[in-house]
Structures are given as C-alpha cells and as structure tokens.
Coordinates of C-alpha atoms and ligand atoms in Angstrom, one line a residue:
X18 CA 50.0 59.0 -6.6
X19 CA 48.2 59.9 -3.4
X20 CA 50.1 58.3 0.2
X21 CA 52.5 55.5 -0.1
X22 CA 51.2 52.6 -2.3
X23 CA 49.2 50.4 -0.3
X24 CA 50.6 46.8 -1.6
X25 CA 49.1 43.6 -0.6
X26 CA 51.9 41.6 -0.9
X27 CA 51.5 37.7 -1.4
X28 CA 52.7 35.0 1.4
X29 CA 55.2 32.8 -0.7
X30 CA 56.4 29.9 1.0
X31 CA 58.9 27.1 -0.7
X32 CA 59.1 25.6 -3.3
X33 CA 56.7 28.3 -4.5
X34 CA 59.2 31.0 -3.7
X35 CA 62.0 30.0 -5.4
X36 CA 60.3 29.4 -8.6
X37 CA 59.3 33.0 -8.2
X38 CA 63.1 34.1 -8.4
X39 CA 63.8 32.4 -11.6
X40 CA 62.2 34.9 -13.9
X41 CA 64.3 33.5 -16.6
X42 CA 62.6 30.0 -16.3
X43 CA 59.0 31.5 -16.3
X44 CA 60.1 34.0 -19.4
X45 CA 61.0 31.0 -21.3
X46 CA 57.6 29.0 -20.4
X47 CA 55.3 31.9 -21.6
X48 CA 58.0 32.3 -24.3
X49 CA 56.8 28.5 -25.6
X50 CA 53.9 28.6 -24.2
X51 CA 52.1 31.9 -24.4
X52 CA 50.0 33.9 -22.2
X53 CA 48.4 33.0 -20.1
X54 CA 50.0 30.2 -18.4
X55 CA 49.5 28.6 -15.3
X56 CA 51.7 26.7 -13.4
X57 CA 51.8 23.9 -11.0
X58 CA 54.1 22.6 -8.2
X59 CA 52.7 18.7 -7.1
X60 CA 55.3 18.2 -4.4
X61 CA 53.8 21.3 -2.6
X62 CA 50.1 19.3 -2.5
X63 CA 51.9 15.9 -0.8
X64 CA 53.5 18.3 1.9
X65 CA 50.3 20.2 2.5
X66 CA 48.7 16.5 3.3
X67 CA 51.2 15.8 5.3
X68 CA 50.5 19.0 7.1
X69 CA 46.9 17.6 7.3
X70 CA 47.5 14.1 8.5
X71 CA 49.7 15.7 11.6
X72 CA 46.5 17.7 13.0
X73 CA 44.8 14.2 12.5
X74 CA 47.9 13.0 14.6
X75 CA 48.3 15.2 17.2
X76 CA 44.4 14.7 18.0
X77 CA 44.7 10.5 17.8
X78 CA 42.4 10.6 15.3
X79 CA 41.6 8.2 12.4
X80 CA 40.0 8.9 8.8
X81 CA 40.6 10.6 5.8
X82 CA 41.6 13.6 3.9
X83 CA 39.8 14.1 0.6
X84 CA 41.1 16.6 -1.6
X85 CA 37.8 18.6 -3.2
X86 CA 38.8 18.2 -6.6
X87 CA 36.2 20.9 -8.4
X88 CA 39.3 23.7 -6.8
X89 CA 41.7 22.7 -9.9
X90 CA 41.2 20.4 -13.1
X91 CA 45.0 19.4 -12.8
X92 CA 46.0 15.7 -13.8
X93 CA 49.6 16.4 -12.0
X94 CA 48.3 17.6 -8.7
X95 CA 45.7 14.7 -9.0
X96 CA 48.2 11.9 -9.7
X97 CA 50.5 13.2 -7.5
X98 CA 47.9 13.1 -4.7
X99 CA 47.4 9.6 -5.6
X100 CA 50.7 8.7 -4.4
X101 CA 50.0 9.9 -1.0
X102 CA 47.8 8.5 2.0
X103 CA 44.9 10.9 0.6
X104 CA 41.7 10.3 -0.9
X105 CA 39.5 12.6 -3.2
X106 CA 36.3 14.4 -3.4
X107 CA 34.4 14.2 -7.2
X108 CA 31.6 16.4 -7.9
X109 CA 30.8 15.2 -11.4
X110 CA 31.4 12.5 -13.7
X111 CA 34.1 13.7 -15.3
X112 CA 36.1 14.2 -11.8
X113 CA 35.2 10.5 -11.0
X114 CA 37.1 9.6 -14.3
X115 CA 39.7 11.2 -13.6
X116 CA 40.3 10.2 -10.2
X117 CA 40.2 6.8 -10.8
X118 CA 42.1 6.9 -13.9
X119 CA 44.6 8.9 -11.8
X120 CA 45.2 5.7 -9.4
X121 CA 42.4 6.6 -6.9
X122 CA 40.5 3.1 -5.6
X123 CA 37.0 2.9 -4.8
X124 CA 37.8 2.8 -1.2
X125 CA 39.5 5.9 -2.0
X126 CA 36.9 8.2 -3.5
X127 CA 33.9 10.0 -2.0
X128 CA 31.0 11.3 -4.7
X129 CA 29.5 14.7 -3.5
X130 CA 27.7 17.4 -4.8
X131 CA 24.3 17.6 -7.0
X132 CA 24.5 14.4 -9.6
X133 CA 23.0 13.4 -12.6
X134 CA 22.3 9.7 -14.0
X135 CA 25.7 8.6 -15.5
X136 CA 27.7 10.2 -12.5
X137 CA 25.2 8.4 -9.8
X138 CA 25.7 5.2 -12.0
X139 CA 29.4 5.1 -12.4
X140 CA 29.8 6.3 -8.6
X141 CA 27.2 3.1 -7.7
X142 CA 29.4 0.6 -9.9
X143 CA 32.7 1.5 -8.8
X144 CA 31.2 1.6 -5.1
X145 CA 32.4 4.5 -4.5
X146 CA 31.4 5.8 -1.1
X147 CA 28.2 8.5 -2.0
X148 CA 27.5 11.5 -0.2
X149 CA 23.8 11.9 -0.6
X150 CA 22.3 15.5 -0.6
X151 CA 19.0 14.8 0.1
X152 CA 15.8 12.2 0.5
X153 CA 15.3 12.7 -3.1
X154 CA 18.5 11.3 -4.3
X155 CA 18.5 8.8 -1.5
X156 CA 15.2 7.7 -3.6
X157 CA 16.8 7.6 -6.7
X158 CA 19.9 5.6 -6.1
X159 CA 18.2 3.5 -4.3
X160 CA 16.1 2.7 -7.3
X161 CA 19.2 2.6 -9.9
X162 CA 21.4 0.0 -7.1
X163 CA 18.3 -2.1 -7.6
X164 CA 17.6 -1.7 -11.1
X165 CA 21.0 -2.9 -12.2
X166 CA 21.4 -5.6 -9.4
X167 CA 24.7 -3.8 -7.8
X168 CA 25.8 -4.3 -4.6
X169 CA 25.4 -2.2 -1.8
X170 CA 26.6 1.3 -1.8
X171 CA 28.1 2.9 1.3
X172 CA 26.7 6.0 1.8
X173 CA 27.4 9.4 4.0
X174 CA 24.0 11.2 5.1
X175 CA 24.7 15.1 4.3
X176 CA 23.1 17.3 6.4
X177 CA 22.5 21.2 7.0
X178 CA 20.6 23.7 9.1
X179 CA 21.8 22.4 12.5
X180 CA 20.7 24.3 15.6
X181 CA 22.2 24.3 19.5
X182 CA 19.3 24.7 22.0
X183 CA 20.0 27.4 24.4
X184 CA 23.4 28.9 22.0
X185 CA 21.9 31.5 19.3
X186 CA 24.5 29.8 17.1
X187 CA 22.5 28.3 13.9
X188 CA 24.2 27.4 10.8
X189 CA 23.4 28.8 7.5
X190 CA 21.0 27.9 4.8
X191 CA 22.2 26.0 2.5
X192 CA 21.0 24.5 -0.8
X193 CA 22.4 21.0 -0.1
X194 CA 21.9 18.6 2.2
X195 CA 19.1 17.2 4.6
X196 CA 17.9 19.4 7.4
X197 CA 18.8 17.9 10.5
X198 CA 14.9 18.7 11.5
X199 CA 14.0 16.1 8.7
X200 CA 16.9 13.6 10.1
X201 CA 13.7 11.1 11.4
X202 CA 12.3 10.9 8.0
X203 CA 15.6 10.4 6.5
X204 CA 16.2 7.7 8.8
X205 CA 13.2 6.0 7.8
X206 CA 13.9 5.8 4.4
X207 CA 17.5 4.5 5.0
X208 CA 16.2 1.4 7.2
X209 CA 13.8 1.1 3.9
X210 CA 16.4 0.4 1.9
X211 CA 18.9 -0.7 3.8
X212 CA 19.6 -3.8 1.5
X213 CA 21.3 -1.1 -1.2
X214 CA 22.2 1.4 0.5
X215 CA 24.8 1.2 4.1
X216 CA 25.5 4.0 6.2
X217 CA 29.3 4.8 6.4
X218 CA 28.5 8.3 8.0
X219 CA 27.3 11.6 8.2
X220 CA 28.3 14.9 6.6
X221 CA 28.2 18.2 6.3
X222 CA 29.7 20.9 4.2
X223 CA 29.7 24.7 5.1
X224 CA 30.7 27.7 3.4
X225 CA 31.8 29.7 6.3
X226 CA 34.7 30.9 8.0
X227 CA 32.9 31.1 11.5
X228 CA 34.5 28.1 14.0
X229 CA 31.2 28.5 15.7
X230 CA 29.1 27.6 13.4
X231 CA 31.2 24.6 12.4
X232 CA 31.4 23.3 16.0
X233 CA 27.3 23.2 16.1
X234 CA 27.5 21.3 12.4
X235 CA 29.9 19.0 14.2
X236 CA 28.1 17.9 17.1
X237 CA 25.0 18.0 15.4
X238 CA 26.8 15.4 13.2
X239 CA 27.7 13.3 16.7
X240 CA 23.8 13.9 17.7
X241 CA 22.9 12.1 14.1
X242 CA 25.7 9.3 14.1
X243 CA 23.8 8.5 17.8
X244 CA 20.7 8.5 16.2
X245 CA 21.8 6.1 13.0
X246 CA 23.2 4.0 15.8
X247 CA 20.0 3.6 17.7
X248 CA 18.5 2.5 14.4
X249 CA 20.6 -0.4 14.8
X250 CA 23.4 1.1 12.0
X251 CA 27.3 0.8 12.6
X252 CA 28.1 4.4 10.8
X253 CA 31.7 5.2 11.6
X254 CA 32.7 8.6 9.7
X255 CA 32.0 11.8 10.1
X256 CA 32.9 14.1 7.3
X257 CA 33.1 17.8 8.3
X258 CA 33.8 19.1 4.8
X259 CA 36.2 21.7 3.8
X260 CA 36.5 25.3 3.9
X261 CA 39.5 25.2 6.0
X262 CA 40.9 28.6 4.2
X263 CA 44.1 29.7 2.9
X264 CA 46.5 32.9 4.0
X265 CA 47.6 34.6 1.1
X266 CA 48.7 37.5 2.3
X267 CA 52.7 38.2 3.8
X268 CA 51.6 41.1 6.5
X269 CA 48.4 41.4 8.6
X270 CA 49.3 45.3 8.7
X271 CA 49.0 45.8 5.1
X272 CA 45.5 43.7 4.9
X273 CA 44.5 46.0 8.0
X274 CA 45.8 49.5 6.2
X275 CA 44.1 48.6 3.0
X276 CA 41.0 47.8 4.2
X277 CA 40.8 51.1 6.5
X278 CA 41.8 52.9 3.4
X279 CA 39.4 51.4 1.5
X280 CA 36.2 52.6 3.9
X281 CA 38.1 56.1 3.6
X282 CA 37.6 55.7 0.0
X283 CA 33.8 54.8 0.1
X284 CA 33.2 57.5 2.1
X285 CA 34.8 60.3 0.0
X286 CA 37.7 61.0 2.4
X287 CA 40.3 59.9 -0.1
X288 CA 41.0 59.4 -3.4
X289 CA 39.3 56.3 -4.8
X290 CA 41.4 52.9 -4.7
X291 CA 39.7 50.9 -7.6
X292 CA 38.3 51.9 -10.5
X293 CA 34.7 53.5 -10.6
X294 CA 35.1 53.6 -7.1
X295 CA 33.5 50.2 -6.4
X296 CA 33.2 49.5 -3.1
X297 CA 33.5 45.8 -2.9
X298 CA 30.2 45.6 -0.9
X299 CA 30.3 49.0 1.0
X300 CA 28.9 52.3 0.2
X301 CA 28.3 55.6 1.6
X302 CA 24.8 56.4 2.2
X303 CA 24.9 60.2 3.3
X304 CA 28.1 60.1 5.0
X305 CA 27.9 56.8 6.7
X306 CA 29.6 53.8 5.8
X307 CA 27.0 50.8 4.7
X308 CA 27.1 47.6 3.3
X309 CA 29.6 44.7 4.4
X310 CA 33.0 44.2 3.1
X311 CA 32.4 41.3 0.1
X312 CA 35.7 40.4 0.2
X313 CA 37.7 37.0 1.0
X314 CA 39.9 37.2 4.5
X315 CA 42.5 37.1 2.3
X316 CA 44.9 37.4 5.2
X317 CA 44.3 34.5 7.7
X318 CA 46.4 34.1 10.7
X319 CA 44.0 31.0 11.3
X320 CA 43.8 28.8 8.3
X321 CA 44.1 25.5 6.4
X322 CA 45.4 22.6 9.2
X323 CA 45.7 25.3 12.0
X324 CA 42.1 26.1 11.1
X325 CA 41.3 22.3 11.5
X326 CA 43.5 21.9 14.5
X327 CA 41.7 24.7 16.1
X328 CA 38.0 23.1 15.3
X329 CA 38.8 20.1 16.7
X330 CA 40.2 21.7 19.9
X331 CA 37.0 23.7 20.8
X332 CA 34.4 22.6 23.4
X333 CA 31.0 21.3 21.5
X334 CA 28.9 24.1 22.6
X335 CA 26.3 21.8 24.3
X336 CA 28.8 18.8 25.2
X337 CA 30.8 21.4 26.6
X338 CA 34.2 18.9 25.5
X339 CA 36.3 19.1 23.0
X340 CA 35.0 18.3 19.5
X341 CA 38.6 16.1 18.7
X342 CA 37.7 14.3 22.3
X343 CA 34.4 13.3 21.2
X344 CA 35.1 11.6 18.1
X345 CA 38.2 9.8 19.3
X346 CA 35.9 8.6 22.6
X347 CA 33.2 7.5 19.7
X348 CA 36.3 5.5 17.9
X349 CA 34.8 7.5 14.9
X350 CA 37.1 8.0 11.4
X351 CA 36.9 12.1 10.5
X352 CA 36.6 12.3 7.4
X353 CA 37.8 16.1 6.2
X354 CA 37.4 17.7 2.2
X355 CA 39.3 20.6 1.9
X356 CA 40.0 22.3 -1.8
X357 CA 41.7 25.5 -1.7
X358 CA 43.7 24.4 1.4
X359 CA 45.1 21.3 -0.1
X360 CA 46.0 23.3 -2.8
X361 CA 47.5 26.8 -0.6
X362 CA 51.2 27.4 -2.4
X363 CA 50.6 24.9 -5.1
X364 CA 51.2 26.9 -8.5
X365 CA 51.1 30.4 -9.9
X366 CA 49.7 32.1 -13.4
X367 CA 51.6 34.7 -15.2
X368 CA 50.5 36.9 -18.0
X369 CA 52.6 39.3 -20.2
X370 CA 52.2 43.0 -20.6
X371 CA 51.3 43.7 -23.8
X372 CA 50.8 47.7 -23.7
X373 CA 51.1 50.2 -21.2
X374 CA 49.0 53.4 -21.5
X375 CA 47.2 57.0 -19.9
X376 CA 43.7 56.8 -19.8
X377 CA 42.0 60.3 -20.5
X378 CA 42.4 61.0 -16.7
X379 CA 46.1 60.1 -16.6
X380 CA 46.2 56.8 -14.7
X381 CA 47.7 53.9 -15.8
X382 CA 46.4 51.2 -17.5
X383 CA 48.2 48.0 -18.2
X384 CA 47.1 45.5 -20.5
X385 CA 47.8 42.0 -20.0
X386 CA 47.7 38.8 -22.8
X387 CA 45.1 37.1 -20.1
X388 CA 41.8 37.9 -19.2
X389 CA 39.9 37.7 -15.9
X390 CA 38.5 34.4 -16.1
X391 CA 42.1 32.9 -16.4
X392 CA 42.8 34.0 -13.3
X393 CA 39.2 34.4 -11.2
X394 CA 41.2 36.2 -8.1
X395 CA 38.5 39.3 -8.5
X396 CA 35.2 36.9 -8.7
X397 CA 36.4 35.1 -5.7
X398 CA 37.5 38.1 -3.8
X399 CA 41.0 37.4 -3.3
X400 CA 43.1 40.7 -3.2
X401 CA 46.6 40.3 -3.7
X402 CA 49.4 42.0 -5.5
X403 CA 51.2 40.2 -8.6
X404 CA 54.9 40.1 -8.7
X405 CA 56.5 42.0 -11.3
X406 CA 59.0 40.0 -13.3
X407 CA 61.6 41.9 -15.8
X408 CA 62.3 40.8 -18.7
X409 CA 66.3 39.8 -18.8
X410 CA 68.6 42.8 -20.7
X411 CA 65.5 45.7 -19.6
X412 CA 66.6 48.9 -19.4
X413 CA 67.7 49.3 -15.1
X414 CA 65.6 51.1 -13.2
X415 CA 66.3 54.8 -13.2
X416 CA 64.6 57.5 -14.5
X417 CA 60.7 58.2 -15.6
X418 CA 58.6 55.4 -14.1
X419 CA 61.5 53.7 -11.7
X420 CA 59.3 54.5 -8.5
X421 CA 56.1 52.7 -7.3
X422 CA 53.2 52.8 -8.9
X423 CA 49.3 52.8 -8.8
X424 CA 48.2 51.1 -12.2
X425 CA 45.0 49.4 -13.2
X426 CA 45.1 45.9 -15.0
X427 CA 43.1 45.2 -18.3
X428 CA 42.4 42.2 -19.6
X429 CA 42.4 40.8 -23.4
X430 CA 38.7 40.8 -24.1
X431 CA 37.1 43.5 -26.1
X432 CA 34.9 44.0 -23.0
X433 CA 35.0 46.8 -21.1
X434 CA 33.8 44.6 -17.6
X435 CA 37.0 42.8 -18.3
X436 CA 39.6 44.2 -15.4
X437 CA 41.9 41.4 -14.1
X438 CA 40.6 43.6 -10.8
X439 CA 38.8 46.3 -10.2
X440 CA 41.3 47.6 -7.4
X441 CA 44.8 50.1 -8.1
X442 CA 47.4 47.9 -7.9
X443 CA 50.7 49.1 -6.5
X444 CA 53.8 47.8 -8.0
X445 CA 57.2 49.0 -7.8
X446 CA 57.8 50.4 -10.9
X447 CA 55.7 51.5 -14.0
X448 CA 55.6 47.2 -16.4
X449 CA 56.9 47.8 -19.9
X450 CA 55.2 45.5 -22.8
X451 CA 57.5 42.0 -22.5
X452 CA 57.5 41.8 -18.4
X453 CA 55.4 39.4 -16.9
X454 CA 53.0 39.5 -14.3
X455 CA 53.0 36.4 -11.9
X456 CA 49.7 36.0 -9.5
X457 CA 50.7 33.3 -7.1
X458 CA 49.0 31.1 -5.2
X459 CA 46.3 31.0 -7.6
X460 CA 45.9 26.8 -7.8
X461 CA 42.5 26.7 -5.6
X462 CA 39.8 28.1 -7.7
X463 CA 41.7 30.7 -9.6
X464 CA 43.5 28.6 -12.1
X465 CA 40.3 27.2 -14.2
X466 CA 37.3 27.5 -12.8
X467 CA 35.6 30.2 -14.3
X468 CA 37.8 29.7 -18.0
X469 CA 36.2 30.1 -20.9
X470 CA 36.8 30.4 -24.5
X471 CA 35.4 33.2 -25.0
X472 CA 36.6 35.0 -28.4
X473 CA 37.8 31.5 -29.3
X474 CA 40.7 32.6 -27.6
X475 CA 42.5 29.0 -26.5
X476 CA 41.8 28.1 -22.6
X477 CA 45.6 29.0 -21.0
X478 CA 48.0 26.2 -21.0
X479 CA 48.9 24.5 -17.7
X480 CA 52.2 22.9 -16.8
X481 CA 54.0 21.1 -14.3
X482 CA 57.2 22.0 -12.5
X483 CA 59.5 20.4 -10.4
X484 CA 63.0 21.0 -9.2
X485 CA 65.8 18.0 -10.1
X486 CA 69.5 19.1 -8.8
X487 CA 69.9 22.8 -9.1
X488 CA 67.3 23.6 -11.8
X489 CA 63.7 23.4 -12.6
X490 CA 62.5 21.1 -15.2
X491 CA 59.0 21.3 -16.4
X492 CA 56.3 19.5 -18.2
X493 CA 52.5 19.7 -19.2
X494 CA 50.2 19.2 -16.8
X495 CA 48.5 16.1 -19.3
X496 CA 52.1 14.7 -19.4
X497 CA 53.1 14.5 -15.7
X498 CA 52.9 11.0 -13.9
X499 CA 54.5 11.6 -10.8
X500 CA 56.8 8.0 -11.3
X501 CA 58.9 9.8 -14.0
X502 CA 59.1 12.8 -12.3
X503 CA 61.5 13.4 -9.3
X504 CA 60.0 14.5 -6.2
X505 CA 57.2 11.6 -6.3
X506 CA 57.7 8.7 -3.7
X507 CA 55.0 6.3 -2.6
X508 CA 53.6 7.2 1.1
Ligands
PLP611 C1 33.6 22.9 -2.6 C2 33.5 21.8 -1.6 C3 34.6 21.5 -0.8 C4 35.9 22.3 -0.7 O1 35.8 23.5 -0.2 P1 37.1 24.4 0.1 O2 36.5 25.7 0.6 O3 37.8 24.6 -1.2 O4 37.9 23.7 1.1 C5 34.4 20.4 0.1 N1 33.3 19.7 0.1 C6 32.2 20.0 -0.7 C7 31.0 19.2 -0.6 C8 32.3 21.1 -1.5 O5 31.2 21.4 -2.3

C-alpha cells in the first residue's frame, strides 16, 4: 500500500452509534436474516423533526415539515413519523397509500412529483393538498375534479427558473414545474377554474446545494404569492422543498486529503485510488486536470436544519431582508420537504464477506453477499468507509493481514460493472469470509431505491430496531407500529 490509508470515516451519531458497537446483535440479524440487510432506527426520524420544528421556532415561523417519502419505502420510519407533528411528501400512488394507511390525514399529505390518472384521482378524493408541476396538469385535474363532482382541491403552484434582476444568480433548469416567466398565464388558468381548484401556495423544489440560488427561488416564490394575492387569492404557504443535505462524514480533513489525493491520482502523480482509475468526473487532458468532481459533498459542515436555518437567515438578494423576516411579516406557513435529511442517522445496511481474494495484479478484492443496488452509495456519489465488524471467536489480530488495508469491494452479480464502489477502500485489517460490513447512514436513498431483483436474487430484508432497557429488540420493518414498540409517544 502506497501512503497511509486515506479513510473516509462515517459521522455516527446516537442511537446509530451504539447499534454499531453491538456486532453480536447485527451478526445474529444477518444470521436470520441474510445478506443483505438493512436496518432501521424510527426514534432517530422523530428527533430529526424535532431538530426541524426548532429552526421553524427559532425563526417564529409557522407551517409544515413534509418528509419526502420516495428517500425510503420503510413502513416503520413512516408510521413512526405519523406519530409526530410532521406531515409527508407522496410522489406516486403507491406512497399516497401508504401514507394514509400509515395514519397520515388529508390535511397531512402533500402530492408532488409527475402523476398519472389513479394517483391524481386518489390525491383529488382524499383532498389531499396537490402540488401541480405544470399548466398541463393544472388542465387535467381540473377536468377530473369536475368530472367526478369532488370538491375543491387545494393546490400549491410549483414553479422553476426564477431570475433576480441586477444579481447574475439564476436558478437551474429544471424538468418540473412552471417557469416563473409563464406565472401570468398560469394565473389565468387558476382564476378559470377557481371553483375546483384553491390556491394554498406556491412551491418550488431544487436540486442544489447553492444557498444562493435557493434565496432567488424563495423570493421569487414571495414575488408570486403577491401576485396570486392581487388576483384576489388568500394563498398562505410557501413550500421551499428539500435538499437540505446530510454530513456523513466524521472529519473535514480526511474529505479534504482524499479529494486532493484523488486529483493527484487523475493526473498520474500517484498511484490510482479506485479501480480503472476512474475519475469520478475528472480527467487529465495532457497534464492538466479537467472535468468537475461528480461527487456528493459528502462532508457538510452546513447541512440538514443548520442548512435551513441558514436559508432563512440570509438577506433576499433584491429585498435585501432576511428571507425568515419576510415570511413571518407576510404571516405566511413554510412549508419545507426534505428526504435524505429527515432521514440523516436513521438506519444502516450490512453485508457479509463471502471470499477474500488477489486479483492477477495482487490487490485485494473482497466479495460481499450484496450487490450495488442494495446499497446505491456509488450511484449517488456518497463516499464513505464501511465499518468492519468481526465475527465473535475470530482469530485476534496479529500477524499477515492485522494492519490497514486498501481493498476493493465486489458485489454478488455475475457482472463485472457490479463494484459496491469503484474507490480503494481503506479498512483496518484485511475481512475474512463471515465478518460483516456495515455502511451507515444509508436510510436516504441508499437503502431501496435503485433495488432490483435482478438474478431473482430476493430484494434485502429490512428491519426495525429499537432499544428497550439495556438491549436492542428488533422487528420487520412490515411489522413495526410504533404503539407496540417502545420509544413511540404521541407529539
Ligand atoms: C426528492 C424531492 C424532495 C426531497 O429531496 P431531498 O434532497 O431528499 O431532501 C423534496 N421535494 C420534491 C418535490 C422532491 O422531488
């Protein structure tokens, strides 16, 4: 191995951190359970509304916090959120099923993303509160409120590509939602049909980490709430999406270290650090360093309800005031949809080594009883180092393969494409077949979204944990209702 390892050790905060010393307890999951397994902690997603709801707080301000449900497909983080103060985010029929069979209330559920017939339907008939993407579907539900005689649906207006006149700030393109240059037309065809449809707000959603394009959504959003106002509407929400972030990683230094390294690696000045030498996003083009760096922040001194906190606490960049100022002057709810960040220390996924060999080139390769799309870190560009955990009565660590280690991790398909990551992970000592892996953090995005079931291998297992007395007890995920399990109080 060339230079000390470069680890990219996780942040692990409680309860999260504790489960992660009981090796024993995990051993004996994947033991009944197999590999892979992913596991969830539902008293961590109360706390981190909790953590929410005291930005909202500490800036007076009224609303909701809607957990973006497409980040996990858990029913124990779902009902568990149910017994809180928050509401949810559906993005397809299926997650409107669940929510409300979960114990979420109309008043309680907001319908966003692209939507087909039965999804528009059951969203219309439960009056659910619809965030509309675009004249097109304003059209269309329009036509289907009348069409069955249903009451009138409260709507949010989602908008995109907002600009500041005289700031070079402009948000990004984006697929959904209405331009804000469109915003007149749109307005029109709300007063149109204004008997089915009501205004509750306007929205946006972007997929950025730059505050300064946020603050421009945002007072864009106040520019359009004026406008619906002036139309004679009483909209009183504002929903500024999610995106908030999560930090995964313990130390800023190492994230700063790797990601040097890695531009050293690109440009031939050291040995490579993933295999192939990909360059997530950079290469060397005769010597100089090109590309950009296609990788998640993965460590984030700003994120989640400090990333909100700090939003709100930034001058509009025309208004020249505070953004939280504004809509608390406006009496206006804020209405906030974060995924990943509701779910930031909420559950883990381990796999078990199943071989350990040398490739023809000597390195380490270490196969693992999972495979990439059971735990998506790579394909959403999250770098972080698993933690190693020994099966009880191992050998102790002396001798050949005690020290760190530079491996690479191999997935279970007979595909060669299928590398848990394409980076050298570092870990402290060489796995043997029997140890587990454990990738925390992994609840938003990582657990489920990209599963498959491919090779008719079965789709990982998912359970729920929670601690009663000394000891954790555990259950799966279908099973858990938060009544029966300790941990769960009403708001
Ligand atoms: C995906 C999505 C979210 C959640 O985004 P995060 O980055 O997970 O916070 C919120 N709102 C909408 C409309 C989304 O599509």
């Amino acid at each position: 191995m060339d230079g000390a390892p470069l680890y990219l050790e996780p942040r692990l905060e409680q309860p999260l951190a504790s489960l992660l010393e009981s090796a024993a307890f995990l051993h004996t999951l994947v033991d009944a359970l197999g590999s892979p397994l992913h596991v969830v902690l539902p008293e961590r997603i109360a706390e981190n509304v909790e953590r929410f709801r005291s930005v909202y707080r500490r800036h007076s301000l009224a609303g909701q916090v809607f957990f973006a449900h497409k980040a996990n497909r858990s029913s124990a983080l779902v009902r568990r959120l149910a017994m809180t103060d928050a509401a949810i985010d559906v993005a397809s029929l299926g997650e409107l099923q669940h929510a409300l069979g979960a114990g979420f209330g109309p008043e309680r559920i907001v319908a966003t993303g692209p939507k087909d017939p039965e999804f528009q339907w059951l969203a219309a008939r439960c009056r659910v509160t619809v965030s509309i993407d675009g004249p097109e579907e304003l059209e269309s539900l329009a036509a289907l409120v009348r069409a069955h005689g249903l009451p009138p649906v409260p709507v949010l207006l989602r908008l995109s590509e907002f600009e500041t006149s005289g700031v070079t700030v402009r948000s990004r393109q984006s697929r959904f939602g209405s331009s804000m240059r469109s915003l007149p037309r749109l307005l029109d065809a709300v007063a149109r049909h204004r008997d089915v449809l009501g205004p509750a707000g306007v929205a946006y959603h972007l997929d950025t980490t730059s505050l300064d394009e946020k603050a421009t959504a945002l007072e864009g959003c106040l520019r359009a709430m004026d406008a619906l106002r002036r139309r004679g509407f009483t909209p009183r929400a504002v929903d500024i999406g999610g995106g908030f972030g999560v930090n995964y990683l313990a130390h800023e230094a190492e994230w700063d270290r790797y990601t040097t390294e890695l531009t050293h690696a690109v440009l031939g000045r050291r040995p490579p650090l993933t295999r192939g030498g990909h360059g997530y996003g950079l290469r060397a083009e005769g010597g100089t360093l090109r590309g950009a760096l296609s990788l998640y922040p993965a460590h984030r001194p700003v994120a989640g309800p400090g990333y909100l906190d700090a939003l709100l606490s930034r001058p509009a960049p025309a208004l020249n005031r505070p953004l939280g100022t504004l809509l608390l002057e406006n009496l206006y709810d804020l209405y906030t949809e974060p995924g990943r960040a509701l779910l930031d220390q909420c559950g883990l996924s381990l796999a078990k080594v199943l071989e350990v060999r040398r490739t023809d080139r000597g390195d380490p390769l270490v196969r693992l009883a999972m495979t990439a799309d059971d735990v998506s870190l790579e394909e959403h560009g999250v770098l972080m180092d698993p933690v190693l955990l020994a099966r009880e009565g191992a050998p102790s660590e002396t001798g050949e393969g005690s020290g760190p280690v530079g491996v690479h991790l191999a997935g279970s398909l007979c595909l060669e494409a299928d590398l848990i990551t394409r980076r050298t992970v570092f870990l402290p000592r060489m796995p043997r077949p029997g140890d587990l892996l454990c990738f925390a953090n992994t609840a938003g995005y990582c657990m489920d979204f990209q599963a498959t079931q491919a090779q008719r291998r079965p789709a990982a297992r998912k359970v729920a944990v929670h601690r009663e007395g000394g000891s954790w007890r555990w259950c799966l995920d279908e099973r858990y209702w938060p009544i029966t399990h300790p941990g769960g109080h009403e708001a």
